[in-house]
Structures are given as C-alpha cells and as structure tokens.
Short mmCIF file of C-alpha atoms in Angstrom, two decimals:
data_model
loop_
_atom_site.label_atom_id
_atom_site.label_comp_id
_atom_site.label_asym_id
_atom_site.label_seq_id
_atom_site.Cartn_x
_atom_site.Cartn_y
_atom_site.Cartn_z
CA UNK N 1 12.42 0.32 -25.39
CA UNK N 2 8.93 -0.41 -24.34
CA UNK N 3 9.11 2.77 -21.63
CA UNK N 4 10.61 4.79 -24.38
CA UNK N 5 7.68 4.16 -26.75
CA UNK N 6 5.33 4.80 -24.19
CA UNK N 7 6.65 8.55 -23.70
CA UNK N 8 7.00 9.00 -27.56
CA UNK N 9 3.60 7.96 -28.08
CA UNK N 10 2.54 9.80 -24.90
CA UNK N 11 4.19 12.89 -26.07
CA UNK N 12 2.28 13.04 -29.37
CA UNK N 13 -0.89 12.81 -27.96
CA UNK N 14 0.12 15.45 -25.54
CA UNK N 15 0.93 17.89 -28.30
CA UNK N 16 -2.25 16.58 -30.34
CA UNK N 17 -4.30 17.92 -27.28
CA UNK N 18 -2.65 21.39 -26.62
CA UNK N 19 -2.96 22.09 -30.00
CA UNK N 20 -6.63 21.24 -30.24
CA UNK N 21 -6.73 22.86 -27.01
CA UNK N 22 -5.72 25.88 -28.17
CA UNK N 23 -7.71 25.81 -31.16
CA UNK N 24 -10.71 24.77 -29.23
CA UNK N 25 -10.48 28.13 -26.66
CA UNK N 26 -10.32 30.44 -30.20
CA UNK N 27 -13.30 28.38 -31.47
CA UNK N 28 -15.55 29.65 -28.06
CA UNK N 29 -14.69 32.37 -28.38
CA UNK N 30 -15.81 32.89 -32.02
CA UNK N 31 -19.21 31.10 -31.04
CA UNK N 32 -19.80 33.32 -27.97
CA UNK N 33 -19.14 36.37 -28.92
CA UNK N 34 -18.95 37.05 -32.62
CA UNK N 35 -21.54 34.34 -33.26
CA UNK N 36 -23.11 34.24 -30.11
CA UNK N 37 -24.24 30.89 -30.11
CA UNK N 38 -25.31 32.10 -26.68
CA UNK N 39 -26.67 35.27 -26.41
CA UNK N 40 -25.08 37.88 -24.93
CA UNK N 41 -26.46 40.25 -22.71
CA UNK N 42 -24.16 42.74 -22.23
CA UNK N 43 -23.55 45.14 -24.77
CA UNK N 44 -19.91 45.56 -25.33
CA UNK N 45 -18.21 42.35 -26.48
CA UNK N 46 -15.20 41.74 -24.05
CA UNK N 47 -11.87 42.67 -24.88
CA UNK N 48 -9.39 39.11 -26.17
CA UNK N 49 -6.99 39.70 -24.56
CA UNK N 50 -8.68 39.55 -21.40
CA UNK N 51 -9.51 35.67 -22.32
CA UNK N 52 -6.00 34.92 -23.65
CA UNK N 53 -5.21 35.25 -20.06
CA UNK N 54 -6.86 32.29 -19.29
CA UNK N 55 -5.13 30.54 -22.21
CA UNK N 56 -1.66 29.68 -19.81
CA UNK N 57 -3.67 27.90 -16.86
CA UNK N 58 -5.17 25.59 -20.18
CA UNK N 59 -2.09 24.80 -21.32
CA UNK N 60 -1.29 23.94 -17.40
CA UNK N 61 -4.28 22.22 -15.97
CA UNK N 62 -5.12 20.34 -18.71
CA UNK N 63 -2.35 18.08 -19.17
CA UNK N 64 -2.50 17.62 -15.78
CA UNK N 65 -5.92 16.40 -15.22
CA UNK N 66 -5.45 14.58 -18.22
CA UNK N 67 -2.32 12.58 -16.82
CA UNK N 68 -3.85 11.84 -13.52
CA UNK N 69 -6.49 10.51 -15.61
CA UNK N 70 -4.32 7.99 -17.33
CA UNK N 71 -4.84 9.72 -20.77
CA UNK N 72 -0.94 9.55 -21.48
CA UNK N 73 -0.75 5.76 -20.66
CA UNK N 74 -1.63 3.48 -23.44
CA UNK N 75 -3.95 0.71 -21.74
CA UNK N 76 -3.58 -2.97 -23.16
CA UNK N 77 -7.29 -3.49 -25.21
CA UNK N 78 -8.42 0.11 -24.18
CA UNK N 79 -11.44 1.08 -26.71
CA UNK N 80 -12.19 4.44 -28.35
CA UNK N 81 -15.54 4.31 -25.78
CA UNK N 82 -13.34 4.29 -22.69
CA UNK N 83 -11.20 6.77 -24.07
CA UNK N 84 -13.73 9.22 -24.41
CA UNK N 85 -15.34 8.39 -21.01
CA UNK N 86 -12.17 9.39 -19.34
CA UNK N 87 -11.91 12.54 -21.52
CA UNK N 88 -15.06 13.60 -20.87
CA UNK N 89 -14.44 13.17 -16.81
CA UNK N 90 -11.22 14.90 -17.48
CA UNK N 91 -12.42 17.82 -19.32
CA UNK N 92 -15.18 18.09 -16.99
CA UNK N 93 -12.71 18.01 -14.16
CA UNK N 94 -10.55 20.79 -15.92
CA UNK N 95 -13.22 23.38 -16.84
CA UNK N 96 -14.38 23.33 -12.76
CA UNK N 97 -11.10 23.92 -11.93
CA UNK N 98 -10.24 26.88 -14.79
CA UNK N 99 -14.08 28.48 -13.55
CA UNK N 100 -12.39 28.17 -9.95
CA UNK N 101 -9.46 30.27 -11.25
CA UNK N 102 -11.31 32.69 -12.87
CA UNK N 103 -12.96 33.63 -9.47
CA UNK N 104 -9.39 35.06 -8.29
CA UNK N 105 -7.86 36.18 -12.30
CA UNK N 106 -10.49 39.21 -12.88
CA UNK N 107 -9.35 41.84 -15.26
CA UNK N 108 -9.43 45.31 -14.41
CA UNK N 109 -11.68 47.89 -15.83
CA UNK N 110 -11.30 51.71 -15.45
CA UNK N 111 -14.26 53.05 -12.74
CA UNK N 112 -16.06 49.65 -12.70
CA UNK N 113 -16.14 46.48 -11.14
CA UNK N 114 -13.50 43.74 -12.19
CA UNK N 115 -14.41 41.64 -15.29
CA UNK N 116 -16.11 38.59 -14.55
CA UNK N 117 -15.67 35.91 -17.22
CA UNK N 118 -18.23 34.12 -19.16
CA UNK N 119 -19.92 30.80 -17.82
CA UNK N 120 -20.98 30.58 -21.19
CA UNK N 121 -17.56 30.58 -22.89
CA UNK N 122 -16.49 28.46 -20.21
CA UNK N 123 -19.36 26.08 -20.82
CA UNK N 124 -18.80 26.43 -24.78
CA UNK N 125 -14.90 25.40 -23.83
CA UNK N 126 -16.56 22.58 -22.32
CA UNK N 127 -17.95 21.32 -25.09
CA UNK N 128 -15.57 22.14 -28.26
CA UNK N 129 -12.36 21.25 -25.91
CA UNK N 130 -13.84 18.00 -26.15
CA UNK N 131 -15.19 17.58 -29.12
CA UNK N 132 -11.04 18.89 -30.36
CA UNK N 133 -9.27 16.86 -27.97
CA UNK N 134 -11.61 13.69 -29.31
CA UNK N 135 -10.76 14.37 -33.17
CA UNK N 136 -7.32 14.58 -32.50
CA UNK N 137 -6.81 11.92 -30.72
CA UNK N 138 -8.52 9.55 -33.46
CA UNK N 139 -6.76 11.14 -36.20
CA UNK N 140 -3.64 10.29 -34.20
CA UNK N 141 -4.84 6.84 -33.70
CA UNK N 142 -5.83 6.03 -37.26
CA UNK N 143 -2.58 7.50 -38.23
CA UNK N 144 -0.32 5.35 -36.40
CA UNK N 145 -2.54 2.68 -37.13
CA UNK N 146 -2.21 3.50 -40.98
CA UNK N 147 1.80 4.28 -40.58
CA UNK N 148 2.44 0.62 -38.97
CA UNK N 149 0.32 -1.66 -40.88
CA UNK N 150 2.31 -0.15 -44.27
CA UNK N 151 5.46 -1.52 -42.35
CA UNK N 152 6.97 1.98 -40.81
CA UNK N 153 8.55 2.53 -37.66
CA UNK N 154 7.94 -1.76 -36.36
CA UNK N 155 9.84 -3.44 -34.14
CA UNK N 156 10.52 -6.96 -35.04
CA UNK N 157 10.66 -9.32 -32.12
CA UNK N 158 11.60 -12.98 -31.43
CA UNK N 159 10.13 -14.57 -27.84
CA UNK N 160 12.81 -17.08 -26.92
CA UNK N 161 10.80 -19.77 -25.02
CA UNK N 162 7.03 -21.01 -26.06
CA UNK N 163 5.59 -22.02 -22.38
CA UNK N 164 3.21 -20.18 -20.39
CA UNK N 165 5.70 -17.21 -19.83
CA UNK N 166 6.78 -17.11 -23.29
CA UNK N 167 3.37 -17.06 -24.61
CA UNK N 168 2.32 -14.71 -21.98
CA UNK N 169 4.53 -11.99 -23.24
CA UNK N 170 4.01 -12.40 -26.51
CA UNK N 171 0.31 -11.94 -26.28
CA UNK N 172 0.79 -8.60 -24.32
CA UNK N 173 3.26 -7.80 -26.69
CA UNK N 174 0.60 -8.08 -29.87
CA UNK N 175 -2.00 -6.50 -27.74
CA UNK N 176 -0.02 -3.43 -27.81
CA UNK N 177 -0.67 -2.75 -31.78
CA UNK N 178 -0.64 1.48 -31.17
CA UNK N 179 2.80 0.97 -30.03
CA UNK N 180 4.18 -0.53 -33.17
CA UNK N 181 5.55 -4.58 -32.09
CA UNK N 182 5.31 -7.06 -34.65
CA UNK N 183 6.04 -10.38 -32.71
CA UNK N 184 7.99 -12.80 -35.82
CA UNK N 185 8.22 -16.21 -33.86
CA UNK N 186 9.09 -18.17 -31.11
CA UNK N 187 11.92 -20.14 -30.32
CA UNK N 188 11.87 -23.19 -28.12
CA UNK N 189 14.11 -26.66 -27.77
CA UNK N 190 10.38 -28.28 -27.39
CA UNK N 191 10.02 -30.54 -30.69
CA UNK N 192 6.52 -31.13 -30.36
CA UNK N 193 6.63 -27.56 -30.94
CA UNK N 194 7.75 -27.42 -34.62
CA UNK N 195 5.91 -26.18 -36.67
CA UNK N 196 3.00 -25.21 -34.26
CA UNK N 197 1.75 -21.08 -33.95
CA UNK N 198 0.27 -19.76 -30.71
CA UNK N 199 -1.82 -16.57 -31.13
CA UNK N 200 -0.67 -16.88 -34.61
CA UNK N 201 3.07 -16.57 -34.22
CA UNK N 202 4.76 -19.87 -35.71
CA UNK N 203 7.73 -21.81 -33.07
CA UNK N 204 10.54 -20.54 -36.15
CA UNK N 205 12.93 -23.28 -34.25
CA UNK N 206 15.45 -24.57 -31.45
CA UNK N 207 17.34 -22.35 -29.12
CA UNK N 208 20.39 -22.79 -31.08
CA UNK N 209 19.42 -21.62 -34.26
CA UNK N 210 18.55 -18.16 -32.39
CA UNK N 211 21.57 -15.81 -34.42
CA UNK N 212 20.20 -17.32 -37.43
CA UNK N 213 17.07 -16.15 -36.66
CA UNK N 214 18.11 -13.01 -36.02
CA UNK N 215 19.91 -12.31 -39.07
CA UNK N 216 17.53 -13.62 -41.38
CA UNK N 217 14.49 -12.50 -40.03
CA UNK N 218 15.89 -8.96 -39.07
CA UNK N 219 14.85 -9.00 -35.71
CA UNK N 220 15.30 -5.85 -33.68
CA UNK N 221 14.08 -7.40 -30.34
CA UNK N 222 14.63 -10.55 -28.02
CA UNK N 223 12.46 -11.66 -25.41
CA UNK N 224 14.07 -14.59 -23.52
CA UNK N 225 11.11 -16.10 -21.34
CA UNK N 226 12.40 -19.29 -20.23
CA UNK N 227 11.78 -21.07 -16.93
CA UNK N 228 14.11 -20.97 -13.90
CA UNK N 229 15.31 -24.71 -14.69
CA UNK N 230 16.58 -23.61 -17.82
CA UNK N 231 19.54 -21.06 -16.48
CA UNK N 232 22.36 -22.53 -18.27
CA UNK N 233 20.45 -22.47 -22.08
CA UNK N 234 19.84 -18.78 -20.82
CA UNK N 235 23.67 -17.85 -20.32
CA UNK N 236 24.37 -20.45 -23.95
CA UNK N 237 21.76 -18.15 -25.57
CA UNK N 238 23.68 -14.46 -23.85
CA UNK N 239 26.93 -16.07 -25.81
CA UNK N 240 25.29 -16.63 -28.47
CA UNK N 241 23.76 -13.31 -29.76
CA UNK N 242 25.71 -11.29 -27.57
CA UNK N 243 27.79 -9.90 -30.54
CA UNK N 244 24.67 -9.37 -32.78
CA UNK N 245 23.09 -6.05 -33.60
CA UNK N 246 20.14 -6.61 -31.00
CA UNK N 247 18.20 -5.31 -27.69
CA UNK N 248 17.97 -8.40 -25.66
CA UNK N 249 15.54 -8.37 -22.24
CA UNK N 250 14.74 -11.12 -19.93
CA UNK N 251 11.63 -11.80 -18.89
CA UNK N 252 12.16 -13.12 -15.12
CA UNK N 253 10.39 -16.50 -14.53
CA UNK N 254 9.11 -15.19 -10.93
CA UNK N 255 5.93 -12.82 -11.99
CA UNK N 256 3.69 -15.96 -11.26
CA UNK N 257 4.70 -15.09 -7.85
CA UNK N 258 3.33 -11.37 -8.61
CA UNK N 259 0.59 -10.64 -6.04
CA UNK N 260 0.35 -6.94 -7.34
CA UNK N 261 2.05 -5.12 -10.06
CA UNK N 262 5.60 -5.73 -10.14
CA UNK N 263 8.06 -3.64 -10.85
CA UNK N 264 11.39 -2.78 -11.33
CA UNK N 265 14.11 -0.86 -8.61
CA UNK N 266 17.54 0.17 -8.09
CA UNK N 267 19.28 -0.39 -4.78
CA UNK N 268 22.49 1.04 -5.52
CA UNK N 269 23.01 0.00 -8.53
CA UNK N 270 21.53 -3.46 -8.38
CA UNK N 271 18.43 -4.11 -10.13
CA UNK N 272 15.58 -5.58 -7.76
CA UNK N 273 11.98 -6.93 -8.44
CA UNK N 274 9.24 -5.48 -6.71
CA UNK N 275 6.65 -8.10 -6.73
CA UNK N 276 3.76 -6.31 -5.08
CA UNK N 277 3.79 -2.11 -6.31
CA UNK N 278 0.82 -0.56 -5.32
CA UNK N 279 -0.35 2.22 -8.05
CA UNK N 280 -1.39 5.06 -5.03
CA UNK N 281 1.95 6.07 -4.35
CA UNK N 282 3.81 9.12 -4.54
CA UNK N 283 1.24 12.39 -6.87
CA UNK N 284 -1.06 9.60 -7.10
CA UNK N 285 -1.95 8.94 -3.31
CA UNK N 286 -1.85 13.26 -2.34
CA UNK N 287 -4.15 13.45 -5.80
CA UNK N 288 -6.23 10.67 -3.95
CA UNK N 289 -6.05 12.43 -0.59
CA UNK N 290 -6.87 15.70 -1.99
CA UNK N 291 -10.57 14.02 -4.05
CA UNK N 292 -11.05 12.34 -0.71
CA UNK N 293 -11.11 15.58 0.98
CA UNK N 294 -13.02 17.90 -1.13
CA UNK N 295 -15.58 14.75 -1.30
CA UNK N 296 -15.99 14.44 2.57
CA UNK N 297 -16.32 18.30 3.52
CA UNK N 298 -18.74 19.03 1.00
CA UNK N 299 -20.93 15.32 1.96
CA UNK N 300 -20.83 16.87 5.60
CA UNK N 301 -22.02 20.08 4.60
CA UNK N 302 -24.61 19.13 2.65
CA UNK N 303 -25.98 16.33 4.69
CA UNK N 304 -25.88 18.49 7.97
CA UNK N 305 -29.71 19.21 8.00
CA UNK N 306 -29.91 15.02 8.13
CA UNK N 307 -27.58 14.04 11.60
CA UNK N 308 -29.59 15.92 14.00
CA UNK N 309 -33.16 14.57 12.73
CA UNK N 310 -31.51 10.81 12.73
CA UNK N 311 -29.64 10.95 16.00
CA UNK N 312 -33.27 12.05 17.42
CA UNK N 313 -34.80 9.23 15.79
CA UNK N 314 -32.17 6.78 17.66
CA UNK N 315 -32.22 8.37 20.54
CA UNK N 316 -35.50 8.23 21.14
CA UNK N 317 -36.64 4.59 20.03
CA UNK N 318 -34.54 2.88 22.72
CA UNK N 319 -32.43 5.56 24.54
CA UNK N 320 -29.25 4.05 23.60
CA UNK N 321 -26.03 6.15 21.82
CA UNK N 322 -26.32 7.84 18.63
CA UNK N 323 -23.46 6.66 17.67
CA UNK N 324 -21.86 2.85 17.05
CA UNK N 325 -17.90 2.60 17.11
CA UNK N 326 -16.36 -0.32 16.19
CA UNK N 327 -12.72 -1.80 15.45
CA UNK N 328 -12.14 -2.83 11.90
CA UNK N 329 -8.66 -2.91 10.37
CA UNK N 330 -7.61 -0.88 7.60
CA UNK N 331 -4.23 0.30 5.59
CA UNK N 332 -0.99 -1.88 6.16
CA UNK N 333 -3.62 -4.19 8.63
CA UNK N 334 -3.59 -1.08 11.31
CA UNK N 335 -7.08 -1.43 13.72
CA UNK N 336 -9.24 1.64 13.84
CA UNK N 337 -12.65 2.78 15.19
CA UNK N 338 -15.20 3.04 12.63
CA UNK N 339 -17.92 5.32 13.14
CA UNK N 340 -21.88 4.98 12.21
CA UNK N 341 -25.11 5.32 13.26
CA UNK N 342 -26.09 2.98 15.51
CA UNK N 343 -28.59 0.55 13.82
CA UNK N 344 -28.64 -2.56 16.22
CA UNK N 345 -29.50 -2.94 19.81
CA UNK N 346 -27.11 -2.24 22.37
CA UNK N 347 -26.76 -5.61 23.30
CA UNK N 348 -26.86 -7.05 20.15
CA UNK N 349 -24.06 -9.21 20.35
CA UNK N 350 -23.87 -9.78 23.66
CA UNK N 351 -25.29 -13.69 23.28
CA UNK N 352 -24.00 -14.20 19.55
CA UNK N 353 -20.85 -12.63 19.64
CA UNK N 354 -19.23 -10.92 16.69
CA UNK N 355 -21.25 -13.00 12.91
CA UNK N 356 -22.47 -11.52 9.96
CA UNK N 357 -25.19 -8.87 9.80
CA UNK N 358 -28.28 -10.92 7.53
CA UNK N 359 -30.94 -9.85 5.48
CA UNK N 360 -33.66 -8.57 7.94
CA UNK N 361 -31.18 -9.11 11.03
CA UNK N 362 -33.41 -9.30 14.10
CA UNK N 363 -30.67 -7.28 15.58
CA UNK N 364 -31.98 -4.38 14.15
CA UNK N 365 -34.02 -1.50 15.84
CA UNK N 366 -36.63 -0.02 13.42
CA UNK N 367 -35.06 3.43 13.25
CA UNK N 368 -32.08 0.86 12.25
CA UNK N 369 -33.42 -0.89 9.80
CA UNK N 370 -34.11 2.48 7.83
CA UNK N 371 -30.73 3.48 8.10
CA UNK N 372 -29.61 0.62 6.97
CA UNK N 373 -31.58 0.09 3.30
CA UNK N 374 -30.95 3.82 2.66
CA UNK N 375 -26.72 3.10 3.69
CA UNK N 376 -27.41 6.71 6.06
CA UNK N 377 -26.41 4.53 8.84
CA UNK N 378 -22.49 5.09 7.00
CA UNK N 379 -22.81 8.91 7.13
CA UNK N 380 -20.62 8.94 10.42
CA UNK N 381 -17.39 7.50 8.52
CA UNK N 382 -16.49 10.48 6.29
CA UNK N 383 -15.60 11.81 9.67
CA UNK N 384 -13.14 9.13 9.16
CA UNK N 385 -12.01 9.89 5.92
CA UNK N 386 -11.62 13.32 7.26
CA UNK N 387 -9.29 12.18 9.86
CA UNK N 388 -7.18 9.91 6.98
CA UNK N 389 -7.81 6.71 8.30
CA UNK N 390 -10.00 5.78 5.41
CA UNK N 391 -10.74 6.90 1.76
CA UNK N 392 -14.47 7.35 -0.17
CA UNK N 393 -12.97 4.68 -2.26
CA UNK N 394 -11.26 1.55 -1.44
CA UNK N 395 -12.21 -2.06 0.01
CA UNK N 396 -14.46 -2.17 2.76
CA UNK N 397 -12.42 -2.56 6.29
CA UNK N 398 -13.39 -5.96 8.22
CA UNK N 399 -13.51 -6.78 11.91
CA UNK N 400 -10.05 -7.82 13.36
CA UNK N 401 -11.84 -11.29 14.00
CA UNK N 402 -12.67 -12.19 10.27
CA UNK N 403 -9.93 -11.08 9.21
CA UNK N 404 -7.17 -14.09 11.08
CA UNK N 405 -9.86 -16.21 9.74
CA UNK N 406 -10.07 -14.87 6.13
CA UNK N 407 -6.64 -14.60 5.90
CA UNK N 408 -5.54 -18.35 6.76
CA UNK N 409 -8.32 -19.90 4.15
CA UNK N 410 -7.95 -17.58 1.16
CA UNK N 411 -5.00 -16.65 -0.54
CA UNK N 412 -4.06 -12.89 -0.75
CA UNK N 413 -6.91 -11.31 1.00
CA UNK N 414 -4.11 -9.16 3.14
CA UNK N 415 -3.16 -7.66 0.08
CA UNK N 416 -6.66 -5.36 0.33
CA UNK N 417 -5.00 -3.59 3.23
CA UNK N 418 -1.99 -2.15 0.94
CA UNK N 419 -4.75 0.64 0.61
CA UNK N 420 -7.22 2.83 2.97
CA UNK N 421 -10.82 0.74 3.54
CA UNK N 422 -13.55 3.03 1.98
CA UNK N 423 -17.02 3.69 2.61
CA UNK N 424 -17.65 2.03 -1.29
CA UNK N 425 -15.90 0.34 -3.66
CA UNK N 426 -15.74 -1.59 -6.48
CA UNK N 427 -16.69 -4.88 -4.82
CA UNK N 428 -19.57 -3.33 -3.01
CA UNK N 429 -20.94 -1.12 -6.54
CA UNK N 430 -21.08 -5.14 -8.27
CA UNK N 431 -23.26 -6.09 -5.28
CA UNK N 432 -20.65 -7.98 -3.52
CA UNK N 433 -20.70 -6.47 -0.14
CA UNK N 434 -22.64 -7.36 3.15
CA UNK N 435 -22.43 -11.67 3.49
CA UNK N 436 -21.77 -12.43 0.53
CA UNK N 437 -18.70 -14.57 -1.43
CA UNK N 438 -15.87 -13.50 0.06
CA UNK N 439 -13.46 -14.83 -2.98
CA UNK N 440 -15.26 -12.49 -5.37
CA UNK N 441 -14.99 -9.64 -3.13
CA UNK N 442 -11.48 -10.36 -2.88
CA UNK N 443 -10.90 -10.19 -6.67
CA UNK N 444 -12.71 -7.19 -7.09
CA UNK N 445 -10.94 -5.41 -4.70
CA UNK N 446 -7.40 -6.50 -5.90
CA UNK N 447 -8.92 -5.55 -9.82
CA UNK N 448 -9.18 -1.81 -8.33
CA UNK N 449 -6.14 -1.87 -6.11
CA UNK N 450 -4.28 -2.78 -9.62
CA UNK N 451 -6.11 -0.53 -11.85
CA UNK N 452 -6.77 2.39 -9.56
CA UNK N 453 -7.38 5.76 -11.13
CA UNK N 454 -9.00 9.07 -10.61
CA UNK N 455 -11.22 8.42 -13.60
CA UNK N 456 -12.23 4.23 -11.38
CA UNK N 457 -12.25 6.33 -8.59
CA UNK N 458 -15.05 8.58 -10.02
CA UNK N 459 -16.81 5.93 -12.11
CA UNK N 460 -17.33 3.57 -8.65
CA UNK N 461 -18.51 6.80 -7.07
CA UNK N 462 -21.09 7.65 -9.60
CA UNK N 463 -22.44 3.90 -9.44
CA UNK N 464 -22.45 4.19 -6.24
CA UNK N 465 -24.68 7.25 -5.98
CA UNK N 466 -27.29 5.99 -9.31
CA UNK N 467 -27.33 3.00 -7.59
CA UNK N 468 -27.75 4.37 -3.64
CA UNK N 469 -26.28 1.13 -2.42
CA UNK N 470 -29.69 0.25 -1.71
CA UNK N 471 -29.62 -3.51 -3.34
CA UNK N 472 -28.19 -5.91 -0.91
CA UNK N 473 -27.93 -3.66 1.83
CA UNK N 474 -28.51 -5.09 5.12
#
C-alpha cells in the first residue's frame, strides 16, 4: 500500500511537471521571440516548428534528471526549500544537457548554414521551466494537503504494539502527511498503557479487543509491531482479524539490527530481509560512474597548466619523486594505491612509522606544506577515479593499518567501504577530516552512504569547492 501510494503520488507530480513543462517551452518562446524579452539580432524570427523539435527530448530528459534527483520520492520532513534546491540543480542539469543536444539536432535551411538554436530561449527555458515546474508542484501540494485534511482519500491505521518499534512506525507513519495516513491508536496488552497517547495517538486498548477496534473505528490498515518474545500473541492476533475486511503488515522486530537501509527480497518465492541495501546500485551507481567521469576529465584538463609547475617545485626542493603512492583500502575493504603529490620527506616515516599527519607536521617539505593548505597535493587521485577505484564523492579511504584498529573499537566503521573512498565527502565538507573524531566521521559518512543522491552528490561538491577544503587541512 505504502509503495503503491508512493507511485500514485509520484505519478501526479510527474504529469504536474510535463504539463508545466510544456507550457513553460511555449512561454520562451513567446518571450524570445514575439516579445523579445531578449533582443534578437537576427532579423527573421525562426520558424516553430523548428523548436517543437526540441519539445520530445523535454518530455525525455526531464523526467529523467528529475528522478535521479529524487524528485519522484516523497522524503519523510522534506521542506518546500529543499524541494526547490533540487529542482533548481535538476533543471540546471537538464537545460546543459538539451543545449548539448541541440549541437547535433540543427534544422536545415535551403543554401545556408544549419539553424543554430537560441542560448537565449534555452536560457529563458531555464528560468520559466522552473519557475512552472515550482507552481505546480505547490499547487499539487496544497491540494492534497487541502483534499486530506477535509477527510478524502485517508487511510485509517491501527499500530498493534506501543514499544519502541510500535512507536517508531507510527511516527514515520504521521510524518508522511502528503501521502494521506491518519494513524487512529495503538493497541498494546501493557496496562500502564491505558489511557496514555504517544505523538498524540491514544493506546485505544488490549490485543484482544483488536476486531473490535477494527470495526468500530473503520480501520483500513494494521501495523503489528510487536517484539520477537511476543510470537504466539502475533499468530492469536493473525486468527483474530484474519476474516476482517483489512490490509494487515508486520513490522519485523529485527530493523534494530539494520546497519543500512533494509529492504525487502525474493529468493524464489520466499521473502528475505536485507538488512544492509546500499542506495548506489543498479542506474544509480552507472549515473554515479558517469558524474564521476565527466568530473575527473574535465578537472584534468583544466588543471593541466598546474602538474608540471608543481612537480618542478618538488623536484627541485629535495630531489625526491613527484609523486607519493600509498595503500589505503577502499570499496568492499579492497587495498589500492593512492596517488598524490608528494608533500613529506622521503623518509618521513621511516623512525615513526605509519601515525596521523598533524597540524604543521614537521614531516612536511615547504613545497609540501603549500600543497597541502591549498588540498593540490590530492590532484593526482582523479587519476584514480579515472581508473574506477575511487569516486569524487564518497568517504575518505584509510591506511590498511587504521583500519584493523578502527574496526575492532567502533562499531560499523566497515560499513564505509560498501562504497568507492572519494577525494571529498560529506564528513570532510563538515570539517571532520584529517585527525580528527573518528565516531563523527563515521556517522557522517554512513548519513551519505544512506541518503546518497545526485542532487548530495552535487551539494558536497559545491561546499567543497566555496569552501576549498582549506580549513583543517593538514
């Protein structure tokens, strides 16, 4: 029930935004060319139909872009603020990739060059496509919003069990207000629980009084969310309303176990918990792949004036290599070289052995200690994105060393290699990188490994680049 109202409410925001979509693209062109809004230098106004042949790869890309930027998943507490940060990222996104397009889908003309569309329309599109796609999507909102709080299209529900798991699920359950739940009690044997509320749902009563409940209080829904120890009231309570008129699901007492997002497969026919999904699977990690790509190349290129004038500057300060490789481990705990400028002496640990680089690290060459407040010294690893064994995004990869150390006194900290290391990341853009607490890192990273998106993905990369990683760097 839950999936299914996902997809219906997904699908009417989808046809909210093609629709303003489409409205949007007639808009520009209005404004650009009838209006001109932006003047137009040419003296024959185009010919429509040339434009409406951009109107398909709309209707294509932008759903697209839109879904890899979670804009058809409704997110527990999202805001109207986040919303439109992602759709601005996501129309942004889209109009690159439809002014790409346009560089190969040039109309013909009759003795002259082929047609080359406006920047300004497309910058126009920009703007109104937004500006529709926003409107629509709060109408939408407000509507639904309006249509459930006058009683339409609810879902009554009963949460059979008022401990942590029960309360648990009822509180995501009321959190998800777009999608139309109305939680009507609890029920729990507990009778210092009579009469009590939690989140303001009243305990309605004992498990046995459940098919009363149900009839009386029209309930559509039952949540059972009792603990392991209480099997046999959970097969009592199956008799019990198993001839009434209602959806029963059970809410497995093991997701305090959950070190990721859990989920549920089918092996052959028999259902099995997944107690540690990872989000970059499947579209997601090739959509990942693909950003991490067109992110590296075009780093290289432009940075290419900058290797040859700082490999000089190490070279000729002590002599020593350019170039610093060391093993760190990355995704599924696999060892790789990473690559970077050298910034340390060549025999730097040769006395300590491997420890913690420190603020003003002795260590350091001067050329070194340059590279390292500026983070140039981590130009070398998009060579390693490159070659897939990291991303631009992810948790920073530690030394093989630290890590049978880290893993033995804190709980979880393997589960940052069920994704690539990165050069940044969400740990490191809060200033928790370097020697620093490794418990916080390790929440951080496990907050973007179960919340990754293209839109994180770009919002870490943007702090990363106002903030140049230069606090805390050492």
């Amino acid at each position: 029930m839950i999936q299914q109202r996902h997809r219906q409410t997904a699908a009417l925001h989808l046809a909210g935004d093609l629709i303003s979509l489409v409205l949007a693209f007639l808009a520009t062109w209005y404004l650009r060319f009838d209006l001109q809004v932006i003047p137009q230098w040419e003296d024959d106004v185009p010919q429509f139909a040339w434009y409406l042949r951009l109107l398909p790869f709309v209707v294509l890309v932008w759903p697209i872009v839109f879904y890899f930027h979670g804009l058809y998943q409704m997110h527990r507490g999202s805001s109207r603020v986040e919303e439109l940060f992602s759709l601005t990222i996501a129309q942004a996104l889209a109009t690159l990739i439809l002014a790409a397009i346009t560089a190969f889908v040039r109309p013909e003309r009759a003795g002259l060059d082929p047609y080359t569309y406006s920047r300004g329309f497309l910058l126009l599109f920009a703007i109104t496509g937004l500006v529709a796609v926003a409107i629509s999507r709060s109408a939408i909102r407000s509507w639904l919003r309006v249509l459930r709080q006058r009683g339409h299209n609810l879902r009554r529900i009963l949460v059979v069990g008022a401990g942590t798991l029960g309360k648990e699920i009822a509180q995501k359950l009321l959190a998800q207000h777009e999608l139309g739940f109305e939680v009507v009690g609890f029920a729990d044997d507990d009778p210092g629980l009579g009469g009590r509320s939690f989140f303001g749902v009243p305990v309605l009563g004992p498990l046995g009084e459940v098919a009363a409940m149900v009839e009386a209080r029209r309930i559509d829904q039952v949540f059972i969310a009792l603990p392991f120890e209480a099997h046999k009231k959970t097969l009592r309570l199956l008799e019990q309303i198993g001839n009434e008129c209602v959806e029963v699901r059970l809410v497995p007492d093991v997701l305090q176990y959950a070190t990721l997002r859990a989920t549920l497969e089918d092996l052959d026919g028999t259902p099995v918990i997944n107690l540690s999904q990872v989000p970059l699977q499947g579209w997601y990690s090739l959509a990942k792949r693909g950003m991490d790509l067109a992110i590296s190349i075009t780093a290289v290129l432009v940075v290419a004036p900058l290797w040859p004038l700082i490999a000089l500057a190490i070279r000729l300060e002590d002599r020593g290599p350019v170039f610093y490789r060391q093993e760190r481990m990355g995704l599924d705990g696999r060892p790789f070289l990473i690559l970077k400028f050298r910034s340390m002496r060549v025999d730097a640990e040769s006395t300590c052995g491997p420890i913690w680089a420190v603020r003003d690290d002795p260590r350091r060459t001067r050329v070194g200690a340059l590279l390292r407040r500026t983070s140039l010294d981590e130009l070398p690893q998009l060579w390693n994105v490159i070659k897939g064994e990291m991303s631009i995004i992810g948790p920073r990869p530690e030394r093989p060393s630290f890590v049978h150390e880290f893993k033995s006194k804190f709980p979880n900290y393997m589960l940052r290699h069920r994704v690539k290391a990165g050069i940044t990341g969400w740990a490191q853009v809060h200033g928790w990188r370097g020697n620093t607490s490794i418990k916080k890192r390790i929440q951080y990273d496990l907050y973007y490994i179960e919340n990754w998106s293209i839109g994180l993905d770009l919002k870490i990369l943007w702090m990363t680049l106002r903030r140049g990683l230069l606090k805390n760097a050492y």
